[in-house]
Coordinates of N, CA and C in Angstrom, one line a residue:
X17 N -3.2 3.5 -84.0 CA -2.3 2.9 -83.0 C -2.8 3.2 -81.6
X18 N -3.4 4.4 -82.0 CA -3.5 4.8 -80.2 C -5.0 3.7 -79.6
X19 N -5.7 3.3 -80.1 CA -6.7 2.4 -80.1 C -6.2 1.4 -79.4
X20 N -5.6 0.6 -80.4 CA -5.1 -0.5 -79.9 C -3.6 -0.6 -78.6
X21 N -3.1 0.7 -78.9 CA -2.3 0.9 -77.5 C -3.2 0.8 -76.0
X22 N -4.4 1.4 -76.4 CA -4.8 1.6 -75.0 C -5.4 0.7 -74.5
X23 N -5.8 0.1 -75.6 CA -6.2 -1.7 -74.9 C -5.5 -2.2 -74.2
X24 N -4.2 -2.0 -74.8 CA -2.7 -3.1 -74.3 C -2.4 -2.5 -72.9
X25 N -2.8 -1.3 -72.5 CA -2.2 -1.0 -71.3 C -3.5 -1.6 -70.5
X26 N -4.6 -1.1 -70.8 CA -5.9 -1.3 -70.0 C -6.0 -2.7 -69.5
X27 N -5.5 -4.0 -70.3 CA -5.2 -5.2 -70.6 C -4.0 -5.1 -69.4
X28 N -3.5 -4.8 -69.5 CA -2.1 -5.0 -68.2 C -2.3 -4.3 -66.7
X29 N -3.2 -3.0 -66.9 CA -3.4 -3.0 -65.6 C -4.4 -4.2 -65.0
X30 N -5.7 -4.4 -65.5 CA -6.4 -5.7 -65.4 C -5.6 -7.0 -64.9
X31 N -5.0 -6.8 -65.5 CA -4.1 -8.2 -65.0 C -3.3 -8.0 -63.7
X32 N -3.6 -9.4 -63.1 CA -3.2 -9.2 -61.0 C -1.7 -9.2 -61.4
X33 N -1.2 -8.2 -60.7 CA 0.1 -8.3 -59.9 C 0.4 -7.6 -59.1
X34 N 1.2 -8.1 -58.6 CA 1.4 -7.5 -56.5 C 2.6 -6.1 -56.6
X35 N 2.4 -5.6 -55.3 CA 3.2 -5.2 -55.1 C 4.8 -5.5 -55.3
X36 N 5.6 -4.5 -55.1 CA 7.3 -4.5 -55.3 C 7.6 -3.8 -54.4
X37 N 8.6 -3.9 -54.7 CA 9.7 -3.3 -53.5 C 11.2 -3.2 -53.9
X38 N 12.2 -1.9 -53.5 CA 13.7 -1.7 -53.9 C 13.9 -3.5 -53.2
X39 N 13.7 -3.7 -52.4 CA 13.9 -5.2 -51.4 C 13.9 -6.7 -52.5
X40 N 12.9 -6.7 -53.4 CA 12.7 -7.6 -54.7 C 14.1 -8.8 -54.4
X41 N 15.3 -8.1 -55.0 CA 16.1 -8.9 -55.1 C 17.2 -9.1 -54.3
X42 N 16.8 -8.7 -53.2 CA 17.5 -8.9 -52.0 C 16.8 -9.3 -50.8
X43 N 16.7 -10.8 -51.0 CA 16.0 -11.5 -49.8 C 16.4 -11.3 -48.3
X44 N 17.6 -11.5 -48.3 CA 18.6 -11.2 -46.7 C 18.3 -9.9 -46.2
X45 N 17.5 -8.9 -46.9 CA 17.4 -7.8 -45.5 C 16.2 -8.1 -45.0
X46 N 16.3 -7.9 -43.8 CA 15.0 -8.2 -42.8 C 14.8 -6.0 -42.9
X47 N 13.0 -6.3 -42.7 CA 12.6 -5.0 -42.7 C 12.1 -4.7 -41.6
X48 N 12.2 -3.9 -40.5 CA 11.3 -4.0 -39.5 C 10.0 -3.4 -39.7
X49 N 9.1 -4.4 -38.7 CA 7.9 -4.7 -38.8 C 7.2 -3.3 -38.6
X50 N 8.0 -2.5 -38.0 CA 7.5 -1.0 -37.2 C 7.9 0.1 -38.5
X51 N 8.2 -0.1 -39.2 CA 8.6 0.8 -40.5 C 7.7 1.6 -40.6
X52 N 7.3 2.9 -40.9 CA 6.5 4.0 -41.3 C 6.6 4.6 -42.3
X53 N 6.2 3.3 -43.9 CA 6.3 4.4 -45.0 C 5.2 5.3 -45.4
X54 N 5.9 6.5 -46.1 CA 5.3 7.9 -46.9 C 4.4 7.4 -47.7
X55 N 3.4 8.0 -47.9 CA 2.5 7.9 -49.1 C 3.2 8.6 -50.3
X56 N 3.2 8.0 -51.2 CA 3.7 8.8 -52.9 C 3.1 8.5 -54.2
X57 N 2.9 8.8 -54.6 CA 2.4 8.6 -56.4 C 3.5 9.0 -57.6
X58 N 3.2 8.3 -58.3 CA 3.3 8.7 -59.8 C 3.1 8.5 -61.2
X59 N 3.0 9.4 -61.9 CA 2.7 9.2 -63.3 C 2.9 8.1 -63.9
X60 N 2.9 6.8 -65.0 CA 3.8 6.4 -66.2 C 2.8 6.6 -67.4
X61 N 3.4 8.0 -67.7 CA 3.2 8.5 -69.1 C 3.5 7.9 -70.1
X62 N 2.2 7.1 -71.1 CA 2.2 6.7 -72.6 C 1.7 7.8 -73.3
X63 N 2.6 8.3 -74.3 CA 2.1 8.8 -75.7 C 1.3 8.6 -76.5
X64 N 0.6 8.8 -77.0 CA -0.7 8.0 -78.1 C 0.8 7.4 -79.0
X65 N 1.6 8.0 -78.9 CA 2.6 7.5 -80.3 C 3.6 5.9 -79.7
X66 N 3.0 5.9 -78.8 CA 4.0 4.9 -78.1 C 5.3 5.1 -77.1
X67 N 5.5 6.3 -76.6 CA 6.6 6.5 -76.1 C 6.5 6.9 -74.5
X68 N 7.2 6.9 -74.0 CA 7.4 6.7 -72.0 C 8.3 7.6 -71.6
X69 N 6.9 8.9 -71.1 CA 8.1 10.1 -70.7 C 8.6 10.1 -69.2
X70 N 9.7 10.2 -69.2 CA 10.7 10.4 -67.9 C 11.1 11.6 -67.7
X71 N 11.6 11.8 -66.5 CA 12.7 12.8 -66.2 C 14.0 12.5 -65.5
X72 N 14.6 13.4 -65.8 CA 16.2 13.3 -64.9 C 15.9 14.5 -63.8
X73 N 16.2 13.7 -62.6 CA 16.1 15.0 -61.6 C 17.2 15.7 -61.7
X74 N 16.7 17.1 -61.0 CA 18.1 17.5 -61.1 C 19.5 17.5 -60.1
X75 N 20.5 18.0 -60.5 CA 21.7 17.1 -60.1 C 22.2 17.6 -58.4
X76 N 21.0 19.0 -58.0 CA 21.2 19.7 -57.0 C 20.0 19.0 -55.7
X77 N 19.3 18.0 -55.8 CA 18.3 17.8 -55.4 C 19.2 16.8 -54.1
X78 N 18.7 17.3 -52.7 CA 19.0 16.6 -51.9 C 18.7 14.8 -52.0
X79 N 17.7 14.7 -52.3 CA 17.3 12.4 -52.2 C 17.4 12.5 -54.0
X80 N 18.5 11.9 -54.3 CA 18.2 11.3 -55.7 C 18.3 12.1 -56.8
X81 N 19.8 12.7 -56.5 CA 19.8 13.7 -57.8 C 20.2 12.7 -59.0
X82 N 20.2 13.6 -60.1 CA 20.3 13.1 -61.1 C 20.2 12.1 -61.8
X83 N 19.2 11.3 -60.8 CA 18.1 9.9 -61.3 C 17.1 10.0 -62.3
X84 N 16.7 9.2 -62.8 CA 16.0 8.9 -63.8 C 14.3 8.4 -63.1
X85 N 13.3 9.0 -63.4 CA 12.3 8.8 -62.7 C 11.0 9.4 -63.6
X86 N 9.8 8.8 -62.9 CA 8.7 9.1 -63.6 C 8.2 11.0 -62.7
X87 N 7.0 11.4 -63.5 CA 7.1 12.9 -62.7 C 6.2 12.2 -61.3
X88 N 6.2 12.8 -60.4 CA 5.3 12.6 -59.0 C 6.5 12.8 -57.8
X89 N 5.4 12.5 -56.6 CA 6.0 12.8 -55.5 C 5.3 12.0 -54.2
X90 N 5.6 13.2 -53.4 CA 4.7 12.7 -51.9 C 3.6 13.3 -52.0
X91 N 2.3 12.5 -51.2 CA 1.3 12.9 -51.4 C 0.9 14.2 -50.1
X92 N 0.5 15.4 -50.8 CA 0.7 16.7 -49.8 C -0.8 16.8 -48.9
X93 N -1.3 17.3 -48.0 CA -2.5 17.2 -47.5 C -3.6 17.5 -48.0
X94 N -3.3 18.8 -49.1 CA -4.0 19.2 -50.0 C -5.0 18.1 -50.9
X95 N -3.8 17.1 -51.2 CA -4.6 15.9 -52.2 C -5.5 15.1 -51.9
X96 N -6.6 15.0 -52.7 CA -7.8 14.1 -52.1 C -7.2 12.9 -52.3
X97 N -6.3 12.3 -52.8 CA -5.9 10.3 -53.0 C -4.5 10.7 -53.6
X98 N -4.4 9.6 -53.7 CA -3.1 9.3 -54.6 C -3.0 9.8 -55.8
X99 N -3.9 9.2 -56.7 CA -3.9 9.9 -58.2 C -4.0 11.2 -58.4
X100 N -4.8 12.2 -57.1 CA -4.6 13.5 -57.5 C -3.3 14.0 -57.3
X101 N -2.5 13.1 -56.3 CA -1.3 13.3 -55.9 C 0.0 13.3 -57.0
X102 N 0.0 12.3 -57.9 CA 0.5 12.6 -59.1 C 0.2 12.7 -60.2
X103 N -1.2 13.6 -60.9 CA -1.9 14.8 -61.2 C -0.9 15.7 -61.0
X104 N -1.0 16.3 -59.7 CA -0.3 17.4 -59.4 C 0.9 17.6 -59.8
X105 N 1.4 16.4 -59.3 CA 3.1 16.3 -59.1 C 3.9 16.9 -60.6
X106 N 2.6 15.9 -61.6 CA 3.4 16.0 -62.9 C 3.1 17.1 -63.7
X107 N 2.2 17.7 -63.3 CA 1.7 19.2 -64.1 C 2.8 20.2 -63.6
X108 N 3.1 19.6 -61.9 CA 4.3 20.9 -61.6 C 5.5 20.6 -62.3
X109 N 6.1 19.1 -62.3 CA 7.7 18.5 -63.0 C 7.6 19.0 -63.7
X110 N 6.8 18.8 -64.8 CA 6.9 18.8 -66.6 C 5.6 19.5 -67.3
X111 N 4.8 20.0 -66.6 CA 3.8 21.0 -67.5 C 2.8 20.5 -67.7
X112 N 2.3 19.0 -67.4 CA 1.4 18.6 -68.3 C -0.1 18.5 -67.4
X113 N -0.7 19.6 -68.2 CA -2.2 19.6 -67.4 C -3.3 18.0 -67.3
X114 N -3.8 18.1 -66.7 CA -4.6 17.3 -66.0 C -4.9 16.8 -66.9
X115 N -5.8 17.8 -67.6 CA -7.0 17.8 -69.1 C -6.5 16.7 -70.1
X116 N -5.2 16.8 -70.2 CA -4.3 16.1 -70.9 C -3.9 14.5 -71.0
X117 N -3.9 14.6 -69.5 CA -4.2 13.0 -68.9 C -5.4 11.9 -68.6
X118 N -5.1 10.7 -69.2 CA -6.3 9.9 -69.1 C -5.5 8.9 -68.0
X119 N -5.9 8.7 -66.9 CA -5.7 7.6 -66.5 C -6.1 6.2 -66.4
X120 N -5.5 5.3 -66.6 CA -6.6 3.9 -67.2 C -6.5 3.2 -66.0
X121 N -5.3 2.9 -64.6 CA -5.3 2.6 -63.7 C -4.2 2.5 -62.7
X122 N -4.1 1.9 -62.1 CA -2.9 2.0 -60.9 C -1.9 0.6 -61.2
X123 N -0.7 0.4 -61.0 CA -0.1 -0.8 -61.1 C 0.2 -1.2 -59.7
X124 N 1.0 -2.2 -59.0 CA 1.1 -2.1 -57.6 C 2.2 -1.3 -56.8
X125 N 2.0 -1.2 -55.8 CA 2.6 -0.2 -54.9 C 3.6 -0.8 -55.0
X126 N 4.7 0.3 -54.5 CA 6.0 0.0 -54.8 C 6.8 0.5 -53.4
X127 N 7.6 -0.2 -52.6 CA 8.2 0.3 -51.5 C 9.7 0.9 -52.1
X128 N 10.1 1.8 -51.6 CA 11.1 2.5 -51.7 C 12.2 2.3 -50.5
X129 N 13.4 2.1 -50.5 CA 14.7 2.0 -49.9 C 14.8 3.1 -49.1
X130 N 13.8 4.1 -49.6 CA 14.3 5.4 -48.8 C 12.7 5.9 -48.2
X131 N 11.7 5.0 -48.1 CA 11.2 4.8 -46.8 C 9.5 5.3 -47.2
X132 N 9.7 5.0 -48.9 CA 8.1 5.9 -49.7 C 7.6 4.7 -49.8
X133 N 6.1 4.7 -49.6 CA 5.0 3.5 -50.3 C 4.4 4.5 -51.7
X134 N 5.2 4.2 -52.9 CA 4.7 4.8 -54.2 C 3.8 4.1 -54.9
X135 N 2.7 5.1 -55.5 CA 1.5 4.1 -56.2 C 1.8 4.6 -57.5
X136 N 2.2 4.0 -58.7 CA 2.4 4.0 -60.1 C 0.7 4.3 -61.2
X137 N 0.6 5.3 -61.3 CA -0.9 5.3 -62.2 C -0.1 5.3 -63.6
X138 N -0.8 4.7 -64.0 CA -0.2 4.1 -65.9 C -1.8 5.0 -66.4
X139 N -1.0 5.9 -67.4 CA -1.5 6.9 -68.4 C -1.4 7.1 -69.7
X140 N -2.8 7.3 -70.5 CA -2.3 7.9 -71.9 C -2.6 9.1 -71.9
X141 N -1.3 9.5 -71.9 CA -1.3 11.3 -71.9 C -1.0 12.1 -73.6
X142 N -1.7 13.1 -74.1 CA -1.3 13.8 -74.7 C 0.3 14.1 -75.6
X143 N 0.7 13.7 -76.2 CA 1.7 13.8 -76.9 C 2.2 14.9 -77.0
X144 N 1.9 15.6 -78.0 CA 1.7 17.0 -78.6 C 2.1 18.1 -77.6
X145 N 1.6 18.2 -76.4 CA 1.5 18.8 -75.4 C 3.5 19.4 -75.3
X146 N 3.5 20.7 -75.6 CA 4.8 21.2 -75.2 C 4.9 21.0 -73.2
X147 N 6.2 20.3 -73.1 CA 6.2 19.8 -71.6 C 7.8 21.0 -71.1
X148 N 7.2 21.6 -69.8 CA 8.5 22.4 -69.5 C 8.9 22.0 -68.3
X149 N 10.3 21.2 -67.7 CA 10.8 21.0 -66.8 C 10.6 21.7 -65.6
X150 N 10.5 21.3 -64.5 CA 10.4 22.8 -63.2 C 11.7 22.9 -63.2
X151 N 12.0 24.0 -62.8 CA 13.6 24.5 -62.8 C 14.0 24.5 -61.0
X152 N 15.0 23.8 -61.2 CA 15.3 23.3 -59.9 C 15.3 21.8 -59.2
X153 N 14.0 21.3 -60.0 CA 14.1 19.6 -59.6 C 13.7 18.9 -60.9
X154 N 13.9 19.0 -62.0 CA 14.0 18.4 -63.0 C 14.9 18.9 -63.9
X155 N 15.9 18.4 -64.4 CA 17.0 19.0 -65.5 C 16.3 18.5 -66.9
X156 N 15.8 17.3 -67.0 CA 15.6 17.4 -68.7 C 14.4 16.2 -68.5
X157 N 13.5 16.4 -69.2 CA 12.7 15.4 -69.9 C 13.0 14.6 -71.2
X158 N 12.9 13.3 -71.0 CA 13.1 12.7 -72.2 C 12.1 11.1 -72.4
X159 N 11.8 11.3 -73.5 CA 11.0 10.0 -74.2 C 11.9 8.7 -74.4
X160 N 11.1 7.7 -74.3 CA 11.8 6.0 -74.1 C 10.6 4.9 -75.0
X161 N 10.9 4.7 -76.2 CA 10.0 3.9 -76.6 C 9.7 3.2 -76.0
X162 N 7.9 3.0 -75.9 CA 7.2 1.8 -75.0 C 7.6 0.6 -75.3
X163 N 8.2 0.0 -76.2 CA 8.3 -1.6 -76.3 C 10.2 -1.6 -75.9
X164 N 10.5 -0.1 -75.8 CA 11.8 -1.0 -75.0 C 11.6 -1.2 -73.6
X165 N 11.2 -0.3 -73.1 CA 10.4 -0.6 -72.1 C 10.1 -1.5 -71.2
X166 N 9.3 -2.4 -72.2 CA 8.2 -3.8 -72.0 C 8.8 -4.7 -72.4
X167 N 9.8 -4.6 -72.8 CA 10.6 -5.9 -73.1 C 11.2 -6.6 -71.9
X168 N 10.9 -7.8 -71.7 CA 11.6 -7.9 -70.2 C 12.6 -8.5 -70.5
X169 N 13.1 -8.8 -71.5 CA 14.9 -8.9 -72.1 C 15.9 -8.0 -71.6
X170 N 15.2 -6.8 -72.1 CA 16.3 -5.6 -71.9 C 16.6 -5.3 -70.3
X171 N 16.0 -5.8 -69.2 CA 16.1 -5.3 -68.2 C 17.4 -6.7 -67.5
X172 N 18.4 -5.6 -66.7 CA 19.5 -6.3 -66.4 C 19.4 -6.1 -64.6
X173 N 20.1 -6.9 -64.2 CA 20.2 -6.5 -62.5 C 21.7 -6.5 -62.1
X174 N 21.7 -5.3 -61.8 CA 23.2 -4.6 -61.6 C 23.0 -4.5 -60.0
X175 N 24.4 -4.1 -59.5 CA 24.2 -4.1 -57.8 C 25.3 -2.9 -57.3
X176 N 25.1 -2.4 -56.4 CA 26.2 -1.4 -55.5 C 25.8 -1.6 -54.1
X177 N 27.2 -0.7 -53.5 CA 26.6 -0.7 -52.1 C 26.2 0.3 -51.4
X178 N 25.5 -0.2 -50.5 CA 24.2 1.1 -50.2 C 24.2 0.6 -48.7
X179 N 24.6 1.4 -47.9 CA 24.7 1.3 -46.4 C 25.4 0.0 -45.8
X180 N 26.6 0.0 -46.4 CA 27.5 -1.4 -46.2 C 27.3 -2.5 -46.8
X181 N 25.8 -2.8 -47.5 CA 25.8 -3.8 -48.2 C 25.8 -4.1 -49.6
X182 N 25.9 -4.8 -50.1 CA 25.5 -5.1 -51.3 C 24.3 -5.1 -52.0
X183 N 23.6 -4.4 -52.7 CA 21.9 -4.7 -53.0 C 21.8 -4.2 -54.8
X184 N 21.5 -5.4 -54.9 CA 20.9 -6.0 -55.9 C 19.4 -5.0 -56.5
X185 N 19.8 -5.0 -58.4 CA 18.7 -3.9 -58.3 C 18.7 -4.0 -60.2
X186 N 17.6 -3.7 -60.6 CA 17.2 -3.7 -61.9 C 17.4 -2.7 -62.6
X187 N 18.1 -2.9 -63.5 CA 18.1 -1.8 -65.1 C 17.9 -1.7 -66.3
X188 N 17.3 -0.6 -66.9 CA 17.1 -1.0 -68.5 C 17.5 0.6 -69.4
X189 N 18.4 0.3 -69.3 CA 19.8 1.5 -69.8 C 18.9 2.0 -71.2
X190 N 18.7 3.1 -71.6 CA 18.2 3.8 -72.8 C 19.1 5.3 -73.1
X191 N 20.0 4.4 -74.0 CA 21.2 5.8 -74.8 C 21.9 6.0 -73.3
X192 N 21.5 7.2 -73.5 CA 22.4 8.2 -71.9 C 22.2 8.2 -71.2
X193 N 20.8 7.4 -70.7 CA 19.8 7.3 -69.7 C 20.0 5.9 -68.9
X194 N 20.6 6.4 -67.9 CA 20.5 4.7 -67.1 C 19.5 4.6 -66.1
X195 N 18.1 3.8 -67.0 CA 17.5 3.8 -65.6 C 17.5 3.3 -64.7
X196 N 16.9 3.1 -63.7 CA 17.3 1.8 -62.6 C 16.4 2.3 -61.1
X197 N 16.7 1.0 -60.2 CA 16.1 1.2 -58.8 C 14.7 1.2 -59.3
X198 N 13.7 2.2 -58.3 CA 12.7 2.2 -58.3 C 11.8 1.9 -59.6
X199 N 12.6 3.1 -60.9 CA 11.8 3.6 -62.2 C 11.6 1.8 -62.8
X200 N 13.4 1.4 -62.1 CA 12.9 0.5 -63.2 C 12.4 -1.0 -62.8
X201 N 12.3 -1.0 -61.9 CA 11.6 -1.8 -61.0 C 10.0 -2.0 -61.4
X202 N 9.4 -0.3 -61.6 CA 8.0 -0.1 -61.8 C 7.6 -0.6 -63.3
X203 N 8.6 -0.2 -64.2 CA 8.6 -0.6 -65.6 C 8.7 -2.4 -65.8
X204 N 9.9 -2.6 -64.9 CA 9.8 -4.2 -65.4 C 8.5 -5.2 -64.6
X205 N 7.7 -4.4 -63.7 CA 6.3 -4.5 -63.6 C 5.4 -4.8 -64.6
X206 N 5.5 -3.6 -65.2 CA 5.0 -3.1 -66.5 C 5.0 -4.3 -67.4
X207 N 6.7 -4.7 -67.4 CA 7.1 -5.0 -69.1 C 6.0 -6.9 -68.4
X208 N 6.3 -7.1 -67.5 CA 5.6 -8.2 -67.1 C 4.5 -8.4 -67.4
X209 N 3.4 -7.7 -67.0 CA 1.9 -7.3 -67.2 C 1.3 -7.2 -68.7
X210 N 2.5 -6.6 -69.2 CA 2.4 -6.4 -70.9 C 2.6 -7.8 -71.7
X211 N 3.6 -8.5 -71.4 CA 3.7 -9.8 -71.5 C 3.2 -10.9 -71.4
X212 N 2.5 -11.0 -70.7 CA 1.6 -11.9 -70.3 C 0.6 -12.2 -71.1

């Protein structure tokens, strides 16, 4: 399986698609032209077995507690690019050494509502690998089968309000796990790319 998994991802990075943005489905905000987003990266961990590791930040974290999200971050000065940027990021979240990670490529950049240009590297990482939360900004790691995932069925667009307005925003709910916003913005990328 893992053979032919890694085709299917390698097959979907290959395949053109643009950029995203929290903004997607919310035409009516104007963004200004002078905006200054952060550089950020992150992981999307495949299993050889098929599965898509996440985390729940933790619930004490100033931007985005108790969200549902892939491991990475901002990119620090230390980091030579982006991919080493979440390399790092995810070895500190969740444990998982470098050695462990194959990266096959990048999906498109993703702008953030809260002011990050995130680059999504899609990975077959190590399974096996005992993964240990950082204590303090991640509360639990948990696995999401790849084909719920990539199903672009399962993804729903739910809305709240966020600075007086209304905004419109994508989810693909797994058990206890509601993902949404960015993560799942990046996935229903994914489930696109896979689809095709």
């Amino acid at each position: 399986m893992t053979i032919e998994l890694k085709q299917r991802l390698i097959r979907a990075v290959d395949r053109p698609g643009g950029s995203s943005s929290d903004f997607d489905l919310n035409p009516n905000v104007v963004l200004p032209d002078t905006r200054v987003l952060r550089p950020a990266a992150v992981l999307v961990p495949v299993t050889e077995k098929g599965e898509v590791i996440l985390t729940k930040r933790s619930a004490h974290l100033k931007h985005h507690p108790g969200q549902i999200a892939f491991p990475g971050g901002r990119q620090d000065p230390g980091d030579a690019n982006l991919e080493q940027a979440a390399l790092r990021e995810t070895e500190e979240e969740i444990g998982l050494p470098r050695s462990r990670v194959e990266i096959l490529g990048s999906l498109g950049v993703h702008e953030t509502v809260t002011g990050y240009s995130v680059a999504p590297f899609l990975a077959l990482v190590d399974g096996t690998v005992p993964l240990r939360p950082e204590e303090g900004e991640v509360d639990e790691i948990f696995r999401v089968p790849f084909p719920h995932v990539t199903d672009s069925r399962r993804f729903r667009v739910e809305s709240r309000f966020w600075r007086g307005q209304r905004r419109l925003y994508y989810t693909v709910p797994f058990g206890p796990y509601y993902i949404w916003g960015a993560t799942a913005r990046i996935l229903r990328g994914l489930a696109e790319r896979i689809g095709e």
